[in-house]
């Protein structure tokens, strides 16, 4: 197992290479000189020239790319122009909120989605299945930021059960932290719960059609026992895959949700960087999110080996 | 055509999807006939009016009729989404065809596609919009690039299964050029998966454009789009909830219709995926 993990960790290097190049290339999408765009129309020629030299934009592309990769290998994502601090430090300061939100949303999405998917499949064609599928079809069609606005209106403005926005750190007030993240996590989690329910239902239905399930039923094993012992075990791999996939969507969706609820996470940091055209910060955050996604995929692959002994490593 | 008609009659959800999409498209195209207000017509005396027979969806903070803004906004949102689909399908098709047919460049192209898929779509789009600046064309470019790998992967996987087929062998042995084989023999056969993908990309594109515009990096605020209207309405939603209710409902109904239609098409064109 140790060798497998090492092998997978080494595979991360080429996997990260292309996203790193794409992130590096982002700067070339800017219309005109990035240094003058970052400093705005009031900047003097000297200031622009100084920033250009400081950022290395006056050097050939190959040199810039070489510098970018050598910095990356040292864990240096550059310096934020407007925050005047290292990008890694800025990400570190905002990461906790996004992680808390994403994990909370993931728990909501997985618990609702997996339960609903299984119940829906074992009650195929019945009212519960139809209700679950209606929820699923509607759920995947709702923009999460619009759902968030509606939840704010109902539960924060009209009923004042939850705060309209803001974040309370967990170590300062655990209950307050959960209250502050509840509506954002529900807005983010519900849409993904709908997606998970749909995928889990499909996987469970496929397994229910297998010969070994029919054999167990023919032997007189209770339906509940067949589902819990045979179906659930085999539905774990696709379920873990789907839950892993939703992580990336949750990370992406967290940006709009953080903006709606005024949460100081990396999503809001990214939006502020975009509005200020702070290119090093944009590049750093985007690369960090891509790396997180790749690492999550690796973890999902490692979990497969534990839950399904047929998968060799 | 007869089969397609049967499919819609057999699958009620696909029929509902088709009706919803057709209704939204017709409303967007016939905006001028459905409302007597223009989307930018201000009337401060009528600001923040609740929905009434005069203003079906109420008015915004400038007294503009929300119904006409949502209808004209539909036009912009649907136009942007349509061109995103065209861009993604066009690029995905080219990359998928080349990668699937020419083994030498396959791994290079597909690693780039994998690299693009390593980002949550909206994050990459926001980053590109951040670099390029907000504009309708830039939204199309950014989201077009984001959704390209989905099409490329589908096209490539299809080509890998037919590349060594006898009819391709036959065409090759008759001296047909690669370009002819690709466009005349292979491409027409991967029409079904592309159509299914396109219908789903259309719904992602609507959501993507709305999210970018809502965040202020999409379609410029001077043009009404569903995302922009939602973003503007958010400020006043506590006293005028209709400002966020109706544009959001429009997005949801359109995406719902496209998803139902897409599911129906997928089940019809690839019954193995049904369940």
Coordinates of C-alpha atoms in Angstrom, one line a residue:
Chain A
X1 CA 0.0 0.0 0.0
X2 CA 2.9 2.4 0.9
X3 CA 4.4 1.8 -2.5
X4 CA 1.1 2.5 -4.2
X5 CA 0.6 5.8 -2.3
X6 CA 4.2 6.8 -3.2
X7 CA 3.5 6.0 -6.8
X8 CA 0.3 8.0 -6.8
X9 CA 2.0 10.9 -5.1
X10 CA 4.7 10.9 -7.8
X11 CA 2.0 10.8 -10.5
X12 CA 0.8 14.1 -9.0
X13 CA 3.8 15.9 -10.5
X14 CA 2.9 15.4 -14.2
X15 CA -0.8 15.8 -13.4
X16 CA -0.1 19.2 -11.8
X17 CA 2.1 20.3 -14.7
X18 CA -0.7 21.1 -17.3
X19 CA -2.9 23.1 -14.8
X20 CA 0.3 25.0 -13.7
X21 CA 1.0 25.9 -17.4
X22 CA -2.7 26.9 -17.9
X23 CA -2.5 29.1 -14.8
X24 CA 0.7 30.7 -15.9
X25 CA -0.8 31.4 -19.3
X26 CA -3.8 33.3 -17.7
X27 CA -1.7 36.5 -17.7
X28 CA -1.6 36.4 -21.5
X29 CA -5.4 36.6 -21.7
X30 CA -5.2 40.1 -20.4
X31 CA -5.9 42.8 -23.0
X32 CA -2.7 44.8 -23.0
X33 CA 0.1 45.2 -20.5
X34 CA -0.7 43.4 -17.2
X35 CA 1.3 45.8 -15.2
X36 CA -0.6 48.9 -16.4
X37 CA -3.9 47.1 -15.9
X38 CA -3.0 46.2 -12.4
X39 CA -1.9 49.7 -11.4
X40 CA -4.9 51.4 -13.1
X41 CA -5.1 54.6 -15.3
X42 CA -3.5 56.9 -12.7
X43 CA -0.2 55.1 -12.6
X44 CA 2.9 56.8 -13.9
X45 CA 5.1 55.3 -16.6
X46 CA 7.9 54.8 -14.0
X47 CA 5.5 52.9 -11.7
X48 CA 4.4 50.7 -14.5
X49 CA 8.0 50.0 -15.6
X50 CA 9.0 49.2 -12.0
X51 CA 6.1 46.8 -11.5
X52 CA 6.9 45.2 -14.9
X53 CA 10.5 44.6 -13.8
X54 CA 9.4 43.4 -10.4
X55 CA 7.0 40.9 -11.8
X56 CA 9.4 39.9 -14.6
X57 CA 6.9 40.8 -17.3
X58 CA 9.7 42.5 -19.3
X59 CA 11.5 39.1 -19.7
X60 CA 11.0 36.5 -22.5
X61 CA 8.0 34.1 -21.9
X62 CA 10.4 31.1 -21.5
X63 CA 12.3 32.9 -18.8
X64 CA 9.0 34.0 -17.1
X65 CA 7.8 30.4 -17.2
X66 CA 11.0 29.0 -15.8
X67 CA 10.9 31.4 -12.9
X68 CA 7.2 30.6 -12.3
X69 CA 8.0 26.8 -12.1
X70 CA 11.1 27.3 -9.9
X71 CA 9.1 29.4 -7.5
X72 CA 6.3 26.8 -7.6
X73 CA 8.7 24.1 -6.6
X74 CA 9.7 26.2 -3.6
X75 CA 6.0 26.7 -2.7
X76 CA 6.2 30.3 -3.6
X77 CA 3.1 31.6 -5.4
X78 CA 4.3 35.1 -5.6
X79 CA 3.3 38.4 -3.9
X80 CA -0.2 39.9 -3.9
X81 CA 0.1 43.4 -5.4
X82 CA -2.8 44.9 -3.4
X83 CA -2.6 42.9 -0.1
X84 CA 1.1 43.4 -0.1
X85 CA 1.7 39.9 1.3
X86 CA 2.7 36.5 0.0
X87 CA -0.1 34.8 -1.9
X88 CA 0.4 31.6 0.1
X89 CA -0.1 33.6 3.3
X90 CA -3.3 35.2 2.0
X91 CA -4.7 31.8 0.9
X92 CA -3.8 30.4 4.4
X93 CA -5.7 33.2 6.2
X94 CA -8.9 32.6 4.1
X95 CA -8.7 28.8 3.7
X96 CA -10.3 27.9 7.0
X97 CA -13.7 29.5 6.1
X98 CA -13.9 27.9 2.7
X99 CA -12.9 24.5 4.1
X100 CA -15.5 24.7 6.9
X101 CA -18.1 25.7 4.3
X102 CA -17.2 23.1 1.8
X103 CA -17.1 20.3 4.4
X104 CA -20.4 21.3 6.0
X105 CA -22.0 21.5 2.5
X106 CA -20.4 18.1 1.6
X107 CA -21.9 16.5 4.7
X108 CA -25.4 17.9 3.9
X109 CA -25.1 16.9 0.2
X110 CA -23.8 13.4 0.9
X111 CA -26.2 12.5 3.7
X112 CA -29.3 13.7 1.9
X113 CA -28.1 12.6 -1.6
X114 CA -27.0 9.1 -0.6
X115 CA -30.1 8.4 1.6
X116 CA -32.4 9.7 -1.1
X117 CA -30.7 7.8 -3.9
X118 CA -30.8 4.5 -2.1
X119 CA -34.4 4.9 -0.9
X120 CA -35.4 6.0 -4.4
X121 CA -33.8 2.9 -6.0
X122 CA -35.2 0.3 -3.6
X123 CA -38.7 1.9 -4.0
X124 CA -38.4 2.1 -7.8
X125 CA -41.5 3.4 -9.5
X126 CA -43.2 4.2 -6.2
X127 CA -44.3 7.6 -4.9
X128 CA -41.1 8.0 -2.9
X129 CA -39.0 7.4 -6.0
X130 CA -41.0 9.8 -8.0
X131 CA -40.8 12.5 -5.3
X132 CA -37.0 12.0 -5.0
X133 CA -36.5 12.3 -8.7
X134 CA -38.6 15.5 -8.8
X135 CA -36.4 16.9 -6.1
X136 CA -33.4 15.7 -8.0
X137 CA -34.4 17.3 -11.3
X138 CA -35.4 20.6 -9.6
X139 CA -32.3 20.5 -7.4
X140 CA -29.8 20.4 -10.3
X141 CA -31.6 23.2 -12.1
X142 CA -31.5 25.8 -9.2
X143 CA -28.6 28.2 -9.3
X144 CA -27.1 27.9 -5.8
X145 CA -26.7 31.7 -5.4
X146 CA -30.4 32.2 -6.1
X147 CA -31.3 29.5 -3.6
X148 CA -29.1 31.3 -1.1
X149 CA -30.9 34.6 -1.7
X150 CA -34.3 32.9 -1.1
X151 CA -33.0 31.2 2.1
X152 CA -31.7 34.5 3.4
X153 CA -35.1 36.1 2.7
X154 CA -37.1 33.4 4.5
X155 CA -34.8 32.4 7.3
X156 CA -32.8 35.5 8.0
X157 CA -35.0 38.5 7.0
X158 CA -38.5 37.2 7.7
X159 CA -37.9 34.8 10.5
X160 CA -34.5 35.8 11.8
X161 CA -33.5 32.3 12.7
X162 CA -30.1 32.5 11.1
X163 CA -27.8 35.5 10.5
X164 CA -27.9 37.3 7.1
X165 CA -24.2 36.9 6.6
X166 CA -20.8 37.0 8.2
X167 CA -18.6 34.3 9.8
X168 CA -18.0 33.3 13.4
X169 CA -14.8 31.3 13.9
X170 CA -15.3 27.9 15.3
X171 CA -12.9 28.2 18.2
X172 CA -14.5 31.5 19.2
X173 CA -18.1 30.2 19.3
X174 CA -18.8 26.7 17.9
X175 CA -22.6 27.1 17.9
X176 CA -22.3 30.6 16.3
X177 CA -20.0 29.1 13.7
X178 CA -22.5 26.5 12.8
X179 CA -25.3 29.0 12.7
X180 CA -23.3 31.3 10.5
X181 CA -22.5 28.5 8.0
X182 CA -25.8 26.8 8.1
X183 CA -27.6 28.7 5.3
X184 CA -24.5 28.9 3.1
X185 CA -23.9 25.2 3.5
X186 CA -27.6 24.3 2.8
X187 CA -27.6 26.5 -0.4
X188 CA -24.5 24.8 -1.6
X189 CA -25.3 21.3 -0.4
X190 CA -28.9 21.0 -1.7
X191 CA -28.1 21.3 -5.3
X192 CA -25.3 18.7 -5.0
X193 CA -27.6 16.4 -2.9
X194 CA -29.9 16.4 -5.9
X195 CA -27.0 15.3 -8.2
X196 CA -25.7 12.7 -5.8
X197 CA -29.2 11.3 -5.3
X198 CA -29.6 10.8 -9.0
X199 CA -26.2 9.1 -9.5
X200 CA -26.6 6.9 -6.4
X201 CA -30.0 5.8 -7.5
X202 CA -28.7 4.9 -10.9
X203 CA -25.8 2.8 -9.4
X204 CA -28.0 1.0 -6.9
X205 CA -30.5 0.2 -9.6
X206 CA -27.7 -1.3 -11.7
X207 CA -26.6 -3.5 -8.8
X208 CA -30.2 -4.5 -7.9
X209 CA -30.3 -6.1 -11.4
X210 CA -27.2 -8.2 -10.8
X211 CA -27.4 -12.0 -10.7
X212 CA -25.9 -12.2 -7.2
X213 CA -28.7 -10.0 -5.8
X214 CA -31.3 -12.2 -7.6
X215 CA -29.6 -15.3 -6.1
X216 CA -29.7 -13.9 -2.6
X217 CA -33.4 -13.0 -3.0
X218 CA -34.1 -16.5 -4.4
X219 CA -32.4 -18.0 -1.3
X220 CA -35.0 -16.2 0.8
X221 CA -32.7 -13.5 2.3
X222 CA -34.7 -10.6 3.5
X223 CA -34.9 -7.7 1.0
X224 CA -33.6 -5.3 3.6
X225 CA -30.6 -7.5 4.4
X226 CA -29.9 -8.0 0.7
X227 CA -29.8 -4.2 0.2
X228 CA -27.7 -3.5 3.3
X229 CA -25.2 -6.4 2.8
X230 CA -24.9 -6.9 -0.9
X231 CA -26.2 -3.8 -2.7
X232 CA -24.8 -1.2 -0.4
X233 CA -21.3 -2.7 -0.3
X234 CA -21.1 -2.8 -4.1
X235 CA -22.6 0.7 -4.5
X236 CA -19.9 2.2 -2.3
X237 CA -17.4 2.7 -5.2
X238 CA -19.7 4.7 -7.4
X239 CA -21.0 6.6 -4.4
X240 CA -17.5 7.6 -3.3
X241 CA -16.7 8.7 -6.9
X242 CA -19.8 10.9 -7.0
X243 CA -19.2 12.4 -3.6
X244 CA -15.6 13.1 -4.6
X245 CA -16.7 14.7 -7.8
X246 CA -19.0 17.0 -6.0
X247 CA -16.1 18.4 -4.0
X248 CA -14.9 20.3 -7.1
X249 CA -18.4 21.7 -7.8
X250 CA -18.7 22.7 -4.1
X251 CA -15.4 24.6 -4.3
X252 CA -16.5 26.4 -7.4
X253 CA -20.0 27.1 -6.0
X254 CA -18.5 28.4 -2.7
X255 CA -17.3 31.5 -4.6
X256 CA -20.8 32.9 -5.2
X257 CA -22.0 31.7 -1.8
X258 CA -19.2 33.4 0.0
X259 CA -20.0 36.6 -1.9
X260 CA -23.8 36.4 -1.0
X261 CA -23.2 35.6 2.7
X262 CA -20.1 37.9 3.0
X263 CA -17.9 35.0 4.2
X264 CA -14.2 35.8 4.2
X265 CA -13.1 32.6 2.3
X266 CA -10.8 32.1 -0.7
X267 CA -13.8 32.5 -3.0
X268 CA -14.3 36.1 -1.9
X269 CA -10.5 36.6 -1.9
X270 CA -10.5 35.4 -5.6
X271 CA -13.4 37.8 -6.5
X272 CA -11.6 40.7 -4.9
X273 CA -8.4 39.8 -6.7
X274 CA -10.3 39.6 -10.0
X275 CA -12.0 43.0 -9.4
X276 CA -8.6 44.6 -8.6
X277 CA -6.8 42.6 -11.3
X278 CA -4.3 41.3 -8.8
X279 CA -2.9 38.7 -11.2
X280 CA -0.5 36.9 -8.9
X281 CA -3.3 36.4 -6.4
X282 CA -5.7 35.2 -9.1
X283 CA -3.1 32.7 -10.4
X284 CA -2.2 31.5 -6.9
X285 CA -5.8 30.9 -5.8
X286 CA -6.8 29.2 -9.1
X287 CA -3.8 26.9 -8.9
X288 CA -4.5 26.1 -5.3
X289 CA -8.1 25.2 -6.1
X290 CA -6.9 22.9 -8.9
X291 CA -4.3 21.3 -6.7
X292 CA -6.9 20.7 -4.0
X293 CA -9.2 19.1 -6.6
X294 CA -6.4 16.8 -7.8
X295 CA -5.5 15.8 -4.2
X296 CA -9.1 15.0 -3.5
X297 CA -9.2 12.8 -6.6
X298 CA -6.1 11.0 -5.3
X299 CA -7.8 10.5 -1.9
X300 CA -10.9 9.1 -3.6
X301 CA -8.6 6.6 -5.5
X302 CA -7.0 5.6 -2.2
X303 CA -10.4 5.1 -0.6
X304 CA -11.4 2.7 -3.4
X305 CA -8.7 0.3 -2.4
X306 CA -10.0 0.2 1.1
X307 CA -13.7 -0.3 0.2
X308 CA -13.3 -2.7 -2.7
X309 CA -10.6 -5.4 -2.3
X310 CA -11.0 -6.3 -6.0
X311 CA -9.2 -3.1 -6.9
X312 CA -5.5 -3.9 -7.1
X313 CA -2.7 -1.5 -6.3
Chain B
X1 CA -38.5 12.4 -37.1
X2 CA -41.3 9.9 -36.5
X3 CA -39.2 8.2 -33.8
X4 CA -38.4 11.5 -32.2
X5 CA -42.2 12.3 -32.1
X6 CA -42.8 8.9 -30.5
X7 CA -40.1 9.6 -28.0
X8 CA -41.7 12.9 -26.9
X9 CA -45.1 11.2 -26.7
X10 CA -43.7 8.3 -24.7
X11 CA -41.5 10.4 -22.3
X12 CA -43.7 13.0 -20.7
X13 CA -40.7 14.7 -19.0
X14 CA -38.9 15.2 -22.4
X15 CA -42.2 16.7 -23.7
X16 CA -42.5 19.0 -20.7
X17 CA -38.8 20.0 -21.3
X18 CA -39.5 20.7 -24.9
X19 CA -42.5 22.8 -24.0
X20 CA -40.6 24.8 -21.4
X21 CA -37.6 25.5 -23.7
X22 CA -39.9 26.4 -26.6
X23 CA -41.9 28.8 -24.4
X24 CA -38.8 30.5 -23.0
X25 CA -37.3 30.8 -26.5
X26 CA -40.5 32.2 -28.0
X27 CA -40.9 34.7 -25.1
X28 CA -37.3 35.8 -25.6
X29 CA -37.7 36.2 -29.4
X30 CA -41.1 37.9 -29.1
X31 CA -40.1 40.2 -26.2
X32 CA -41.1 43.2 -28.2
X33 CA -44.6 41.8 -28.7
X34 CA -45.2 40.7 -25.2
X35 CA -44.3 43.9 -23.4
X36 CA -44.9 47.6 -24.2
X37 CA -42.0 48.7 -22.1
X38 CA -38.4 48.7 -23.2
X39 CA -35.9 47.2 -20.7
X40 CA -34.1 50.5 -20.1
X41 CA -37.1 52.8 -19.8
X42 CA -36.8 54.5 -16.5
X43 CA -39.7 56.0 -14.5
X44 CA -38.6 57.0 -11.0
X45 CA -42.2 57.7 -10.0
X46 CA -42.8 54.0 -10.4
X47 CA -39.8 52.6 -8.6
X48 CA -40.0 49.3 -6.7
X49 CA -43.7 48.7 -7.5
X50 CA -45.0 45.2 -6.6
X51 CA -46.2 43.0 -9.4
X52 CA -49.6 44.2 -10.8
X53 CA -51.6 44.0 -14.0
X54 CA -49.6 47.1 -15.2
X55 CA -46.2 45.6 -14.4
X56 CA -46.5 41.8 -14.3
X57 CA -43.2 41.3 -12.4
X58 CA -43.1 44.7 -10.7
X59 CA -40.5 47.4 -11.2
X60 CA -36.9 47.9 -10.1
X61 CA -35.1 50.7 -8.3
X62 CA -35.2 52.9 -11.4
X63 CA -38.8 52.2 -12.1
X64 CA -37.9 49.9 -15.1
X65 CA -40.4 47.2 -15.9
X66 CA -39.0 43.9 -14.6
X67 CA -41.0 41.7 -17.0
X68 CA -39.5 43.5 -20.0
X69 CA -36.0 43.3 -18.4
X70 CA -36.4 39.5 -17.8
X71 CA -37.7 39.0 -21.4
X72 CA -34.9 41.0 -23.0
X73 CA -32.4 39.5 -20.5
X74 CA -33.5 36.1 -21.7
X75 CA -32.4 37.1 -25.2
X76 CA -29.0 38.0 -24.0
X77 CA -28.6 35.0 -21.7
X78 CA -29.8 32.6 -24.4
X79 CA -27.6 34.2 -27.1
X80 CA -24.6 34.0 -24.9
X81 CA -25.4 30.4 -23.9
X82 CA -26.0 29.4 -27.6
X83 CA -22.6 30.7 -28.7
X84 CA -20.9 29.0 -25.7
X85 CA -22.4 25.8 -27.0
X86 CA -21.2 26.5 -30.5
X87 CA -17.7 27.4 -29.3
X88 CA -17.5 24.3 -27.0
X89 CA -18.9 21.9 -29.5
X90 CA -16.8 23.4 -32.3
X91 CA -13.5 23.2 -30.4
X92 CA -14.4 20.0 -28.7
X93 CA -15.2 18.4 -32.0
X94 CA -11.9 19.4 -33.6
X95 CA -9.8 18.4 -30.6
X96 CA -11.8 15.2 -30.1
X97 CA -11.6 14.2 -33.8
X98 CA -7.8 14.8 -34.0
X99 CA -7.1 13.1 -30.6
X100 CA -9.2 10.1 -31.5
X101 CA -8.0 9.6 -35.0
X102 CA -4.3 10.5 -34.7
X103 CA -2.7 8.4 -32.0
X104 CA 0.5 10.5 -32.1
X105 CA -1.1 13.7 -30.8
X106 CA -3.8 11.9 -28.7
X107 CA -2.0 12.0 -25.4
X108 CA -0.9 15.7 -25.9
X109 CA -4.4 16.9 -26.6
X110 CA -6.0 14.8 -23.9
X111 CA -3.5 15.9 -21.3
X112 CA -4.4 19.5 -22.1
X113 CA -8.1 18.6 -21.8
X114 CA -7.5 16.8 -18.5
X115 CA -5.6 19.8 -17.3
X116 CA -8.6 22.1 -18.1
X117 CA -10.8 19.7 -16.3
X118 CA -8.7 19.9 -13.2
X119 CA -10.3 23.2 -12.5
X120 CA -13.9 23.6 -11.2
X121 CA -15.4 25.2 -14.4
X122 CA -16.6 28.4 -12.8
X123 CA -13.2 29.0 -11.1
X124 CA -11.4 28.8 -14.5
X125 CA -14.0 31.0 -16.1
X126 CA -13.8 33.6 -13.3
X127 CA -10.0 33.6 -13.6
X128 CA -10.1 34.1 -17.4
X129 CA -12.8 36.8 -17.1
X130 CA -10.5 38.5 -14.5
X131 CA -7.7 38.5 -17.0
X132 CA -9.8 39.5 -20.0
X133 CA -12.4 41.8 -18.4
X134 CA -16.1 41.6 -18.5
X135 CA -17.8 41.4 -22.0
X136 CA -20.3 39.2 -23.8
X137 CA -17.6 37.9 -26.1
X138 CA -15.2 37.1 -23.3
X139 CA -18.0 35.2 -21.4
X140 CA -18.4 33.1 -24.6
X141 CA -14.6 32.5 -24.9
X142 CA -14.1 31.7 -21.2
X143 CA -17.1 29.3 -20.8
X144 CA -16.5 27.9 -24.3
X145 CA -13.0 26.9 -23.3
X146 CA -14.2 25.5 -19.9
X147 CA -16.8 23.2 -21.6
X148 CA -14.6 22.1 -24.6
X149 CA -13.0 19.1 -22.8
X150 CA -16.5 17.6 -22.2
X151 CA -17.2 17.4 -25.9
X152 CA -13.7 16.5 -26.8
X153 CA -13.7 13.5 -24.5
X154 CA -17.1 12.2 -25.8
X155 CA -16.0 12.6 -29.4
X156 CA -12.6 11.0 -28.8
X157 CA -14.1 8.0 -27.0
X158 CA -16.6 7.5 -29.8
X159 CA -13.8 7.7 -32.5
X160 CA -11.7 5.2 -30.6
X161 CA -14.5 2.7 -30.9
X162 CA -15.1 3.2 -34.6
X163 CA -11.6 3.9 -35.8
X164 CA -10.8 0.3 -36.6
X165 CA -14.3 -0.5 -37.9
X166 CA -14.6 -2.3 -41.2
X167 CA -16.4 0.6 -42.9
X168 CA -13.5 2.9 -42.0
X169 CA -11.0 0.2 -43.1
X170 CA -12.9 0.0 -46.4
X171 CA -12.9 3.7 -46.9
X172 CA -9.2 3.9 -46.2
X173 CA -8.4 1.0 -48.6
X174 CA -10.4 2.8 -51.3
X175 CA -8.0 5.7 -50.9
X176 CA -10.2 8.1 -49.0
X177 CA -8.2 10.9 -47.4
X178 CA -8.2 11.3 -43.6
X179 CA -10.2 14.5 -43.7
X180 CA -12.9 12.7 -45.8
X181 CA -13.0 9.8 -43.4
X182 CA -13.2 12.1 -40.4
X183 CA -15.9 14.4 -41.7
X184 CA -17.9 12.1 -44.0
X185 CA -17.7 8.8 -42.3
X186 CA -17.0 9.3 -38.6
X187 CA -18.5 12.6 -37.8
X188 CA -22.1 11.8 -38.9
X189 CA -22.0 8.8 -36.6
X190 CA -21.1 10.7 -33.5
X191 CA -24.0 13.1 -34.0
X192 CA -26.1 11.5 -31.2
X193 CA -23.6 11.9 -28.3
X194 CA -22.8 15.4 -29.5
X195 CA -26.4 16.4 -29.5
X196 CA -26.9 15.0 -26.0
X197 CA -23.8 16.8 -24.7
X198 CA -24.8 20.1 -26.4
X199 CA -28.2 20.0 -24.6
X200 CA -26.5 19.6 -21.2
X201 CA -23.8 22.2 -22.1
X202 CA -26.6 24.6 -22.9
X203 CA -28.0 24.3 -19.4
X204 CA -24.5 24.6 -17.8
X205 CA -23.8 27.7 -20.0
X206 CA -27.0 29.4 -18.8
X207 CA -26.0 28.7 -15.2
X208 CA -22.4 29.7 -15.8
X209 CA -23.3 33.0 -17.5
X210 CA -25.7 33.8 -14.7
X211 CA -23.1 33.1 -12.1
X212 CA -20.4 35.2 -13.8
X213 CA -22.8 38.1 -14.4
X214 CA -24.2 37.8 -10.8
X215 CA -20.6 38.1 -9.6
X216 CA -20.0 41.1 -11.7
X217 CA -17.5 39.6 -14.2
X218 CA -19.8 38.4 -16.9
X219 CA -22.1 40.3 -19.3
X220 CA -21.6 44.1 -18.7
X221 CA -24.2 45.6 -16.4
X222 CA -25.4 47.9 -19.2
X223 CA -26.9 44.9 -20.9
X224 CA -29.7 43.1 -19.1
X225 CA -29.1 39.4 -18.6
X226 CA -30.6 37.1 -15.9
X227 CA -27.5 37.1 -13.9
X228 CA -27.2 40.9 -14.0
X229 CA -30.8 41.5 -13.1
X230 CA -30.4 39.1 -10.1
X231 CA -27.3 40.9 -9.0
X232 CA -28.9 44.3 -9.2
X233 CA -32.1 43.1 -7.5
X234 CA -30.1 41.6 -4.6
X235 CA -29.5 45.0 -3.1
X236 CA -33.3 45.7 -2.8
X237 CA -34.6 42.2 -2.2
X238 CA -35.6 42.8 1.4
X239 CA -38.1 45.4 0.4
X240 CA -38.8 44.1 -3.2
X241 CA -38.3 40.3 -3.2
X242 CA -39.7 40.1 -6.8
X243 CA -36.5 41.6 -8.1
X244 CA -34.7 38.3 -7.4
X245 CA -37.6 36.0 -7.5
X246 CA -38.5 36.3 -11.2
X247 CA -35.1 36.3 -12.9
X248 CA -34.1 33.3 -10.7
X249 CA -37.2 31.5 -11.6
X250 CA -36.5 32.1 -15.3
X251 CA -33.1 30.6 -15.0
X252 CA -34.4 27.6 -13.1
X253 CA -37.3 26.9 -15.5
X254 CA -35.0 27.2 -18.5
X255 CA -32.3 24.9 -17.0
X256 CA -35.0 22.5 -15.8
X257 CA -36.5 22.4 -19.4
X258 CA -33.1 21.8 -20.9
X259 CA -32.2 19.1 -18.4
X260 CA -35.5 17.3 -19.0
X261 CA -35.1 17.6 -22.8
X262 CA -31.4 16.4 -22.5
X263 CA -32.4 13.4 -20.4
X264 CA -35.1 12.5 -23.0
X265 CA -32.7 12.9 -25.9
X266 CA -30.1 10.8 -24.1
X267 CA -32.5 8.0 -23.4
X268 CA -33.7 8.1 -26.9
X269 CA -30.4 8.3 -28.6
X270 CA -28.5 6.0 -26.2
X271 CA -31.0 3.6 -24.5
X272 CA -28.1 1.9 -22.6
X273 CA -27.8 4.9 -20.4
X274 CA -31.5 4.9 -19.4
X275 CA -32.2 4.3 -15.7

